Amino acid sequence: MNQKRRGRRAAGEDTRAALIAAAREVFVEKGYDGATVRAIAAKAGVDAAMVNHWFGGKEGLFAQAVLQLPFDPSEILKRLLDGPVEQAGERIIRTFVTVWDATGGGTFAALIRSVTSQPEVANALKSFFVNAIFKNLLTEIGAEQRELRATLCATQMVGLGIVRYVVHFEPLASTDVETVVKAIAPNMQRYLTGDLN
Amino acid sequence: MNQKRRGRRAAGEDTRAALIAAAREVFVEKGYDGATVRAIAAKAGVDAAMVNHWFGGKEGLFAQAVLQLPFDPSEILKRLLDGPVEQAGERIIRTFVTVWDATGGGTFAALIRSVTSQPEVANALKSFFVNAIFKNLLTEIGAEQRELRATLCATQMVGLGIVRYVVHFEPLASTDVETVVKAIAPNMQRYLTGDLN
DNA sequence: GCATAAATTCAACATCTGTTGAACTATGGC
DNA sequence: GCCATAGTTCAACAGATGTTGAATTTATGC
């Protein structure tokens, strides 16, 4: 084992970025409580004290690594609105699955895994899914009962995410995007524009 | 604070049961990792060592308190099959919400909160929802693509459970049973008997 | 080049965790 | 009534965890 020399490293190594990257992985796999500062630091190849140095503590690192959602809600919203309203459900499912598949579902799993210990995560979920996406979408569509519809959409999205990315129930976990879209999009569409009574 | 006397208590006090009850509450609120043996014992009004005495350790208590599902799947299945097929979705949602509402959603929240740390919990979720309920139900109905349909049903159930019982998104978290049924049952019905292509 | 500041490791701490063994006390069979 | 036993508390341990301060090394400004 090559023991590290003390003191400042040669330029070019970005410890901060390495920590964030490592933290993403470990938080994803273990959740907030299960992930230890030492494990993250080890994966980043630096000392645990660096977490406090750069982020003020474990919580600060978590905020940087996980709560910084990797997409711009308004960008997604624009994309979802681009097209006929009666295909919005389809676009939602396709966008969602494509985007999360691309990250290996990791960020989503991390969010869910951390709902336990971090109340802020529940709020992150809510402000992202419900408020930033669905409520605005429904406003543009001009739907009624927007609040209820938004939470209904959330049930389908969250449920899909859990089954596909967290607990990996087959065959849904491995089904290709288009099949998933065909299977789920009509249900989403009903929550958006259908009759709820 | 009335300090406890050592030694055996007077008859009539069931420490084991008190521990299970307390464990349910604490596991529900904190999840497996977040719940400490000391906290559970304190809530039960006994010493932490009792957990090891009665259950061999924290894990044993968890198995008794949470994984012992409070319902008989075959009983539920019978209830879901009792009536016209085209109303099965409705019965599912009504049964589900009624049952979990009655427990305050606690057991469900505990399951989800523990998906993180206990892989067995994911399996418990799967064997309960997917295998014991939906797959059998779909077999009775005589549907095709049973595996896919079962997991689709699971997405809606799990998503509803999370939104209503874990993260408490309003208004869905507080909506009365019949409104929830009307809103969601048709979607469930489509996963059971509708066209997925 | 030199002094200051920044980055990094290391050792240690305080706290909390699950578990264990010993000490104590009521119960129940005889 | 005696006594083995089951139930209970207590004190303590070993391990892990987040955090902190000192020590050390490199980079940067002048």
Coordinates of C-alpha atoms (C1' of nucleotides) in Angstrom, one line a residue:
Chain A
M1 CA 0.0 0.0 0.0
N2 CA 1.5 3.3 -1.0
Q3 CA 1.2 5.5 2.0
K4 CA 0.3 9.0 1.2
R5 CA 2.7 11.8 1.9
R6 CA 1.4 14.6 4.0
G7 CA 1.0 18.1 2.8
R8 CA -0.3 19.8 -0.2
R9 CA -0.4 17.8 -3.4
A10 CA 1.0 18.7 -6.8
A11 CA -1.4 20.9 -8.8
G12 CA -3.9 19.3 -11.1
E13 CA -5.7 17.0 -8.8
D14 CA -9.2 18.2 -7.9
T15 CA -10.0 16.6 -4.5
R16 CA -13.3 18.4 -4.3
A17 CA -14.6 16.9 -7.5
A18 CA -13.2 13.5 -6.7
L19 CA -15.1 13.6 -3.4
I20 CA -18.4 14.6 -5.1
A21 CA -18.0 11.8 -7.6
A22 CA -17.2 9.2 -4.9
A23 CA -20.0 10.5 -2.7
R24 CA -22.5 10.0 -5.6
E25 CA -21.6 6.4 -5.9
V26 CA -21.6 5.6 -2.2
F27 CA -24.7 7.5 -1.3
V28 CA -26.4 5.8 -4.2
E29 CA -25.4 2.4 -2.9
K30 CA -25.8 2.9 0.8
G31 CA -28.1 5.8 1.4
Y32 CA -27.3 8.7 3.7
D33 CA -26.9 6.8 6.9
G34 CA -25.2 3.8 5.4
A35 CA -22.6 5.8 3.6
T36 CA -19.7 6.7 5.9
V37 CA -17.4 9.6 5.4
R38 CA -14.5 7.3 5.6
A39 CA -15.8 5.1 2.8
I40 CA -16.4 8.0 0.5
A41 CA -13.0 9.5 1.2
A42 CA -11.4 6.1 0.6
K43 CA -13.1 5.7 -2.7
A44 CA -12.0 9.2 -3.6
G45 CA -8.4 8.3 -2.5
V46 CA -8.2 11.1 0.0
D47 CA -8.4 11.5 3.8
A48 CA -11.8 11.7 5.5
A49 CA -10.9 15.1 6.9
M50 CA -11.2 16.5 3.4
V51 CA -14.9 16.2 3.6
N52 CA -15.0 18.7 6.5
H53 CA -12.4 20.8 4.8
W54 CA -14.3 21.2 1.5
F55 CA -17.9 20.7 2.5
G56 CA -18.1 21.5 6.2
G57 CA -19.3 18.0 7.0
K58 CA -21.1 15.0 5.7
E59 CA -24.4 16.9 5.2
G60 CA -22.7 19.5 3.1
L61 CA -21.2 16.9 0.8
F62 CA -24.6 15.2 0.5
A63 CA -26.2 18.4 -0.6
Q64 CA -23.6 18.9 -3.3
A65 CA -23.5 15.3 -4.5
V66 CA -27.1 14.2 -4.5
L67 CA -29.5 17.0 -4.0
Q68 CA -27.9 18.9 -7.0
L69 CA -30.2 17.4 -9.5
P70 CA -28.5 16.8 -12.8
F71 CA -31.2 18.3 -14.9
D72 CA -32.8 21.6 -15.4
P73 CA -36.5 21.3 -14.6
S74 CA -37.5 24.1 -16.9
E75 CA -35.6 22.5 -19.7
I76 CA -37.5 19.2 -19.1
L77 CA -40.7 21.1 -18.9
K78 CA -40.2 22.7 -22.2
R79 CA -39.5 19.4 -23.8
L80 CA -42.6 17.9 -22.3
L81 CA -44.8 20.7 -23.6
D82 CA -43.4 20.5 -27.1
G83 CA -46.1 18.5 -28.9
P84 CA -49.7 17.6 -28.8
V85 CA -51.3 17.6 -25.3
E86 CA -52.8 14.1 -25.9
Q87 CA -49.2 12.7 -26.2
A88 CA -47.8 14.4 -23.1
G89 CA -48.1 11.3 -21.0
E90 CA -46.0 9.4 -23.6
R91 CA -43.4 12.1 -23.6
I92 CA -43.2 12.1 -19.8
I93 CA -42.6 8.4 -19.6
R94 CA -40.1 8.3 -22.4
T95 CA -38.2 11.3 -21.0
F96 CA -38.2 9.9 -17.5
V97 CA -37.1 6.5 -18.4
T98 CA -34.5 7.6 -20.9
V99 CA -33.0 10.1 -18.5
W100 CA -32.8 7.9 -15.5
D101 CA -31.7 4.9 -17.5
A102 CA -28.8 7.0 -18.7
T103 CA -27.6 7.5 -15.2
G104 CA -28.1 3.9 -14.3
G105 CA -31.0 5.0 -12.2
G106 CA -28.5 5.9 -9.6
T107 CA -29.6 9.4 -8.7
F108 CA -33.1 8.2 -8.4
A109 CA -32.2 5.3 -6.2
A110 CA -30.1 7.7 -4.0
L111 CA -33.1 10.0 -3.5
I112 CA -35.3 7.1 -2.5
R113 CA -32.7 5.5 -0.3
S114 CA -32.4 8.8 1.5
V115 CA -36.0 9.6 2.0
T116 CA -35.6 7.8 5.3
S117 CA -33.1 9.9 7.1
Q118 CA -33.3 13.2 5.3
P119 CA -36.6 15.1 5.4
E120 CA -35.1 17.5 2.9
V121 CA -35.0 14.7 0.4
A122 CA -38.8 14.3 0.5
N123 CA -39.0 18.0 -0.2
A124 CA -36.5 17.7 -3.0
L125 CA -38.7 14.9 -4.5
K126 CA -41.7 17.0 -4.1
S127 CA -40.4 20.3 -5.4
F128 CA -38.9 18.5 -8.4
F129 CA -41.6 16.1 -9.5
V130 CA -44.7 17.7 -8.2
N131 CA -44.0 21.4 -8.3
A132 CA -41.4 22.1 -10.9
I133 CA -42.6 19.6 -13.4
F134 CA -46.2 18.4 -13.0
K135 CA -47.9 21.4 -11.6
N136 CA -46.4 23.7 -14.2
L137 CA -47.2 21.2 -16.9
L138 CA -50.8 21.0 -15.8
T139 CA -51.1 24.7 -15.7
E140 CA -49.9 25.0 -19.2
I141 CA -52.3 22.3 -20.3
G142 CA -55.0 24.2 -18.5
A143 CA -56.3 21.2 -16.4
E144 CA -58.5 21.3 -13.4
Q145 CA -57.7 19.7 -10.0
R146 CA -54.1 20.4 -10.7
E147 CA -52.8 19.6 -7.2
L148 CA -54.5 16.2 -7.2
R149 CA -53.5 15.4 -10.7
A150 CA -49.9 16.3 -10.0
T151 CA -49.7 14.0 -7.0
L152 CA -51.3 11.2 -9.0
C153 CA -48.7 11.6 -11.7
A154 CA -46.1 11.5 -8.9
T155 CA -47.4 8.1 -7.7
Q156 CA -46.9 6.6 -11.1
M157 CA -43.5 8.1 -11.6
V158 CA -42.2 7.3 -8.2
G159 CA -43.6 3.8 -8.3
L160 CA -42.0 3.2 -11.7
G161 CA -38.7 4.5 -10.5
I162 CA -38.8 2.3 -7.4
V163 CA -39.7 -0.9 -9.2
R164 CA -37.3 -0.3 -12.1
Y165 CA -34.3 1.3 -10.3
V166 CA -34.5 0.4 -6.6
V167 CA -36.0 -3.0 -6.1
H168 CA -35.5 -4.2 -9.6
F169 CA -38.6 -6.3 -10.1
E170 CA -38.5 -8.2 -13.3
P171 CA -39.4 -8.0 -16.1
L172 CA -40.1 -4.3 -15.8
A173 CA -36.6 -3.6 -14.6
S174 CA -35.1 -4.8 -17.9
T175 CA -37.9 -4.0 -20.3
D176 CA -36.9 -1.7 -23.2
V177 CA -38.0 1.9 -23.2
E178 CA -40.6 1.7 -25.9
T179 CA -42.4 -1.2 -24.2
V180 CA -42.5 0.7 -20.9
V181 CA -43.8 3.8 -22.7
K182 CA -46.6 1.8 -24.4
A183 CA -47.5 0.1 -21.1
I184 CA -47.6 3.1 -18.8
A185 CA -48.1 6.2 -21.0
P186 CA -51.9 5.9 -21.3
N187 CA -52.2 5.8 -17.5
M188 CA -50.1 8.9 -17.2
Q189 CA -52.2 10.6 -19.8
R190 CA -55.3 9.8 -17.9
Y191 CA -53.9 11.5 -14.8
L192 CA -53.1 14.5 -16.9
T193 CA -56.2 15.0 -19.0
G194 CA -58.6 12.2 -18.2
D195 CA -61.8 12.1 -16.1
L196 CA -61.0 11.4 -12.5
N197 CA -64.5 11.0 -11.2
Chain B
M1 CA -37.4 9.4 37.3
N2 CA -38.4 6.1 38.9
Q3 CA -35.3 3.9 38.6
K4 CA -36.1 0.3 37.9
R5 CA -35.4 -2.3 40.5
R6 CA -33.3 -5.2 39.2
G7 CA -34.5 -8.7 38.9
R8 CA -37.6 -10.4 37.7
R9 CA -40.8 -8.4 37.5
A10 CA -44.2 -9.3 39.0
A11 CA -46.2 -11.6 36.7
G12 CA -48.5 -10.2 34.1
E13 CA -46.2 -7.9 32.2
D14 CA -45.3 -9.2 28.7
T15 CA -42.0 -7.7 27.9
R16 CA -41.7 -9.5 24.6
A17 CA -45.0 -8.1 23.3
A18 CA -44.1 -4.7 24.5
L19 CA -40.9 -4.8 22.6
I20 CA -42.6 -5.8 19.4
A21 CA -45.1 -3.1 19.7
A22 CA -42.4 -0.5 20.4
A23 CA -40.2 -1.8 17.7
R24 CA -43.1 -1.4 15.1
E25 CA -43.4 2.2 16.0
V26 CA -39.7 3.0 16.0
F27 CA -38.8 1.0 12.9
V28 CA -41.7 2.7 11.2
E29 CA -40.5 6.2 12.1
K30 CA -36.8 5.7 11.7
G31 CA -36.1 2.7 9.4
Y32 CA -33.9 -0.2 10.3
D33 CA -30.6 1.7 10.7
G34 CA -32.1 4.8 12.3
A35 CA -33.9 2.8 14.9
T36 CA -31.7 2.1 17.8
V37 CA -32.1 -0.8 20.2
R38 CA -31.9 1.6 23.1
A39 CA -34.7 3.8 21.7
I40 CA -37.0 0.8 21.2
A41 CA -36.3 -0.6 24.7
A42 CA -36.9 2.9 26.2
K43 CA -40.3 3.1 24.5
A44 CA -41.1 -0.3 25.7
G45 CA -40.1 0.7 29.2
V46 CA -37.5 -2.0 29.5
D47 CA -33.7 -2.4 29.2
A48 CA -32.0 -2.7 25.9
A49 CA -30.5 -6.1 26.9
M50 CA -34.0 -7.5 26.6
V51 CA -33.8 -7.3 22.9
N52 CA -31.0 -9.8 22.9
H53 CA -32.6 -11.9 25.5
W54 CA -35.9 -12.3 23.6
F55 CA -34.9 -12.0 20.0
G56 CA -31.3 -12.7 19.9
G57 CA -30.5 -9.3 18.6
K58 CA -31.8 -6.3 16.6
E59 CA -32.3 -8.3 13.5
G60 CA -34.4 -10.9 15.2
L61 CA -36.6 -8.2 16.6
F62 CA -37.0 -6.6 13.2
A63 CA -38.1 -9.9 11.7
Q64 CA -40.7 -10.3 14.3
A65 CA -41.9 -6.7 14.4
V66 CA -42.0 -5.7 10.7
L67 CA -41.6 -8.6 8.4
Q68 CA -44.5 -10.4 10.0
L69 CA -47.1 -9.0 7.6
P70 CA -50.3 -8.3 9.4
F71 CA -52.5 -9.9 6.8
D72 CA -52.9 -13.1 5.1
P73 CA -52.3 -12.8 1.3
S74 CA -54.6 -15.6 0.4
E75 CA -57.4 -14.0 2.4
I76 CA -56.9 -10.7 0.5
L77 CA -56.7 -12.5 -2.8
K78 CA -60.0 -14.2 -2.2
R79 CA -61.5 -10.8 -1.4
L80 CA -60.1 -9.3 -4.6
L81 CA -61.5 -12.1 -6.7
D82 CA -64.9 -11.8 -5.2
G83 CA -66.9 -9.9 -7.8
P84 CA -66.8 -9.0 -11.5
V85 CA -63.4 -8.9 -13.1
E86 CA -63.9 -5.5 -14.6
Q87 CA -64.1 -4.1 -11.0
A88 CA -61.0 -5.8 -9.7
G89 CA -58.9 -2.7 -10.0
E90 CA -61.4 -0.8 -7.9
R91 CA -61.4 -3.5 -5.2
I92 CA -57.6 -3.5 -5.2
I93 CA -57.3 0.1 -4.6
R94 CA -60.1 0.2 -2.0
T95 CA -58.7 -2.8 -0.1
F96 CA -55.2 -1.5 -0.2
V97 CA -56.0 2.0 1.0
T98 CA -58.4 0.9 3.6
V99 CA -56.0 -1.7 5.0
W100 CA -53.0 0.6 5.1
D101 CA -55.0 3.6 6.3
A102 CA -56.1 1.5 9.3
T103 CA -52.5 0.9 10.3
G104 CA -51.8 4.6 9.8
G105 CA -49.7 3.5 6.9
G106 CA -47.1 2.6 9.3
T107 CA -46.2 -0.9 8.2
F108 CA -46.0 0.2 4.7
A109 CA -43.7 3.1 5.5
A110 CA -41.6 0.7 7.6
L111 CA -41.1 -1.6 4.6
I112 CA -40.1 1.2 2.3
R113 CA -37.8 2.9 4.9
S114 CA -36.0 -0.4 5.2
V115 CA -35.6 -1.2 1.6
T116 CA -32.4 0.6 2.0
S117 CA -30.6 -1.5 4.5
Q118 CA -32.3 -4.8 4.3
P119 CA -32.3 -6.6 1.0
E120 CA -34.8 -9.1 2.5
V121 CA -37.3 -6.3 2.6
A122 CA -37.2 -5.8 -1.1
N123 CA -37.9 -9.5 -1.4
A124 CA -40.7 -9.3 1.1
L125 CA -42.2 -6.5 -1.0
K126 CA -41.9 -8.6 -4.1
S127 CA -43.2 -11.8 -2.7
F128 CA -46.1 -10.1 -1.1
F129 CA -47.3 -7.7 -3.8
V130 CA -46.1 -9.2 -7.0
N131 CA -46.2 -13.0 -6.3
A132 CA -48.7 -13.6 -3.6
I133 CA -51.2 -11.0 -4.8
F134 CA -50.9 -9.8 -8.3
K135 CA -49.6 -12.8 -10.1
N136 CA -52.1 -15.1 -8.6
L137 CA -54.8 -12.6 -9.3
L138 CA -53.8 -12.4 -12.9
T139 CA -53.7 -16.1 -13.2
E140 CA -57.3 -16.4 -11.9
I141 CA -58.4 -13.6 -14.3
G142 CA -56.6 -15.5 -17.1
A143 CA -54.6 -12.6 -18.4
E144 CA -51.6 -12.7 -20.7
Q145 CA -48.3 -11.1 -19.9
R146 CA -48.8 -11.8 -16.3
E147 CA -45.3 -11.0 -15.2
L148 CA -45.3 -7.6 -16.8
R149 CA -48.8 -6.8 -15.7
A150 CA -47.9 -7.8 -12.1
T151 CA -45.0 -5.5 -12.0
L152 CA -47.0 -2.7 -13.6
C153 CA -49.6 -3.1 -10.8
A154 CA -46.7 -3.0 -8.3
T155 CA -45.6 0.4 -9.7
Q156 CA -48.9 1.9 -9.1
M157 CA -49.3 0.4 -5.6
V158 CA -45.9 1.2 -4.4
G159 CA -46.1 4.7 -5.8
L160 CA -49.4 5.3 -4.2
G161 CA -48.1 4.0 -0.9
I162 CA -45.0 6.2 -1.0
V163 CA -46.8 9.4 -1.9
R164 CA -49.6 8.8 0.6
Y165 CA -47.8 7.2 3.5
V166 CA -44.1 8.0 3.3
V167 CA -43.6 11.4 1.8
H168 CA -47.1 12.7 2.4
F169 CA -47.7 14.7 -0.7
E170 CA -50.9 16.7 -0.5
P171 CA -53.7 16.5 -1.4
L172 CA -53.4 12.8 -2.0
A173 CA -52.1 12.1 1.5
S174 CA -55.3 13.3 3.0
T175 CA -57.9 12.5 0.3
D176 CA -60.7 10.2 1.3
V177 CA -60.7 6.6 0.2
E178 CA -63.5 6.9 -2.4
T179 CA -61.9 9.8 -4.2
V180 CA -58.6 7.9 -4.3
V181 CA -60.4 4.8 -5.7
K182 CA -62.2 6.8 -8.4
A183 CA -58.9 8.5 -9.4
I184 CA -56.7 5.5 -9.5
A185 CA -58.8 2.4 -10.0
P186 CA -59.2 2.8 -13.8
N187 CA -55.5 2.9 -14.2
M188 CA -55.1 -0.3 -12.1
Q189 CA -57.8 -1.9 -14.2
R190 CA -55.9 -1.2 -17.4
Y191 CA -52.8 -2.9 -16.0
L192 CA -55.0 -5.9 -15.2
T193 CA -57.1 -6.4 -18.2
G194 CA -56.4 -3.5 -20.6
D195 CA -54.4 -3.4 -23.8
L196 CA -50.7 -2.8 -23.1
N197 CA -49.5 -2.3 -26.7
Chain C
dG1 C1' 13.9 33.5 -3.1
dC2 C1' 10.9 34.1 0.9
dA3 C1' 6.9 34.3 3.6
dT4 C1' 2.3 33.4 3.7
dA5 C1' -1.5 30.7 2.6
dA6 C1' -3.7 26.5 1.0
dA7 C1' -4.1 21.6 0.9
dT8 C1' -3.4 17.3 2.9
dT9 C1' -2.6 13.5 6.2
dC10 C1' -2.5 11.9 10.8
dA11 C1' -3.8 11.0 15.4
dA12 C1' -7.1 11.6 18.7
dC13 C1' -11.7 12.5 20.7
dA14 C1' -16.4 12.2 22.0
dT15 C1' -20.3 9.9 21.0
dC16 C1' -23.2 6.4 19.8
dT17 C1' -24.0 1.6 18.5
dG18 C1' -25.1 -3.5 19.4
dT19 C1' -23.9 -6.9 22.4
dT20 C1' -22.4 -9.4 26.6
dG21 C1' -21.8 -11.2 31.3
dA22 C1' -22.6 -10.5 35.9
dA23 C1' -25.7 -9.4 39.6
dC24 C1' -30.1 -9.4 41.3
dT25 C1' -35.2 -10.8 42.2
dA26 C1' -39.6 -12.8 41.6
dT27 C1' -41.9 -17.2 40.1
dG28 C1' -43.3 -21.9 40.4
dG29 C1' -42.6 -26.8 41.2
dC30 C1' -41.9 -29.7 44.9
Chain D
dG1 C1' -40.9 -22.9 52.7
dC2 C1' -36.7 -24.1 49.4
dC3 C1' -34.5 -23.6 45.4
dA4 C1' -33.6 -23.9 40.5
dT5 C1' -34.8 -21.0 36.9
dA6 C1' -36.5 -17.4 34.1
dG7 C1' -36.8 -12.5 33.8
dT8 C1' -34.6 -8.1 34.5
dT9 C1' -31.4 -4.3 35.1
dC10 C1' -26.7 -2.6 35.2
dA11 C1' -22.1 -1.7 33.8
dA12 C1' -19.0 -2.2 30.6
dC13 C1' -16.8 -3.3 26.1
dA14 C1' -15.4 -3.1 21.4
dG15 C1' -16.2 -1.1 17.2
dA16 C1' -17.6 2.4 14.2
dT17 C1' -18.6 7.2 13.2
dG18 C1' -18.4 12.4 12.4
dT19 C1' -15.4 15.9 13.6
dT20 C1' -11.3 18.6 15.1
dG21 C1' -6.5 20.4 15.7
dA22 C1' -1.9 19.9 14.9
dA23 C1' 1.8 18.7 11.8
dT24 C1' 3.5 18.7 7.3
dT25 C1' 4.1 19.7 2.5
dT26 C1' 3.4 22.3 -1.7
dA27 C1' 1.9 26.4 -4.2
dT28 C1' 1.5 31.2 -4.8
dG29 C1' 2.2 36.4 -4.3
dC30 C1' 5.5 39.7 -4.0

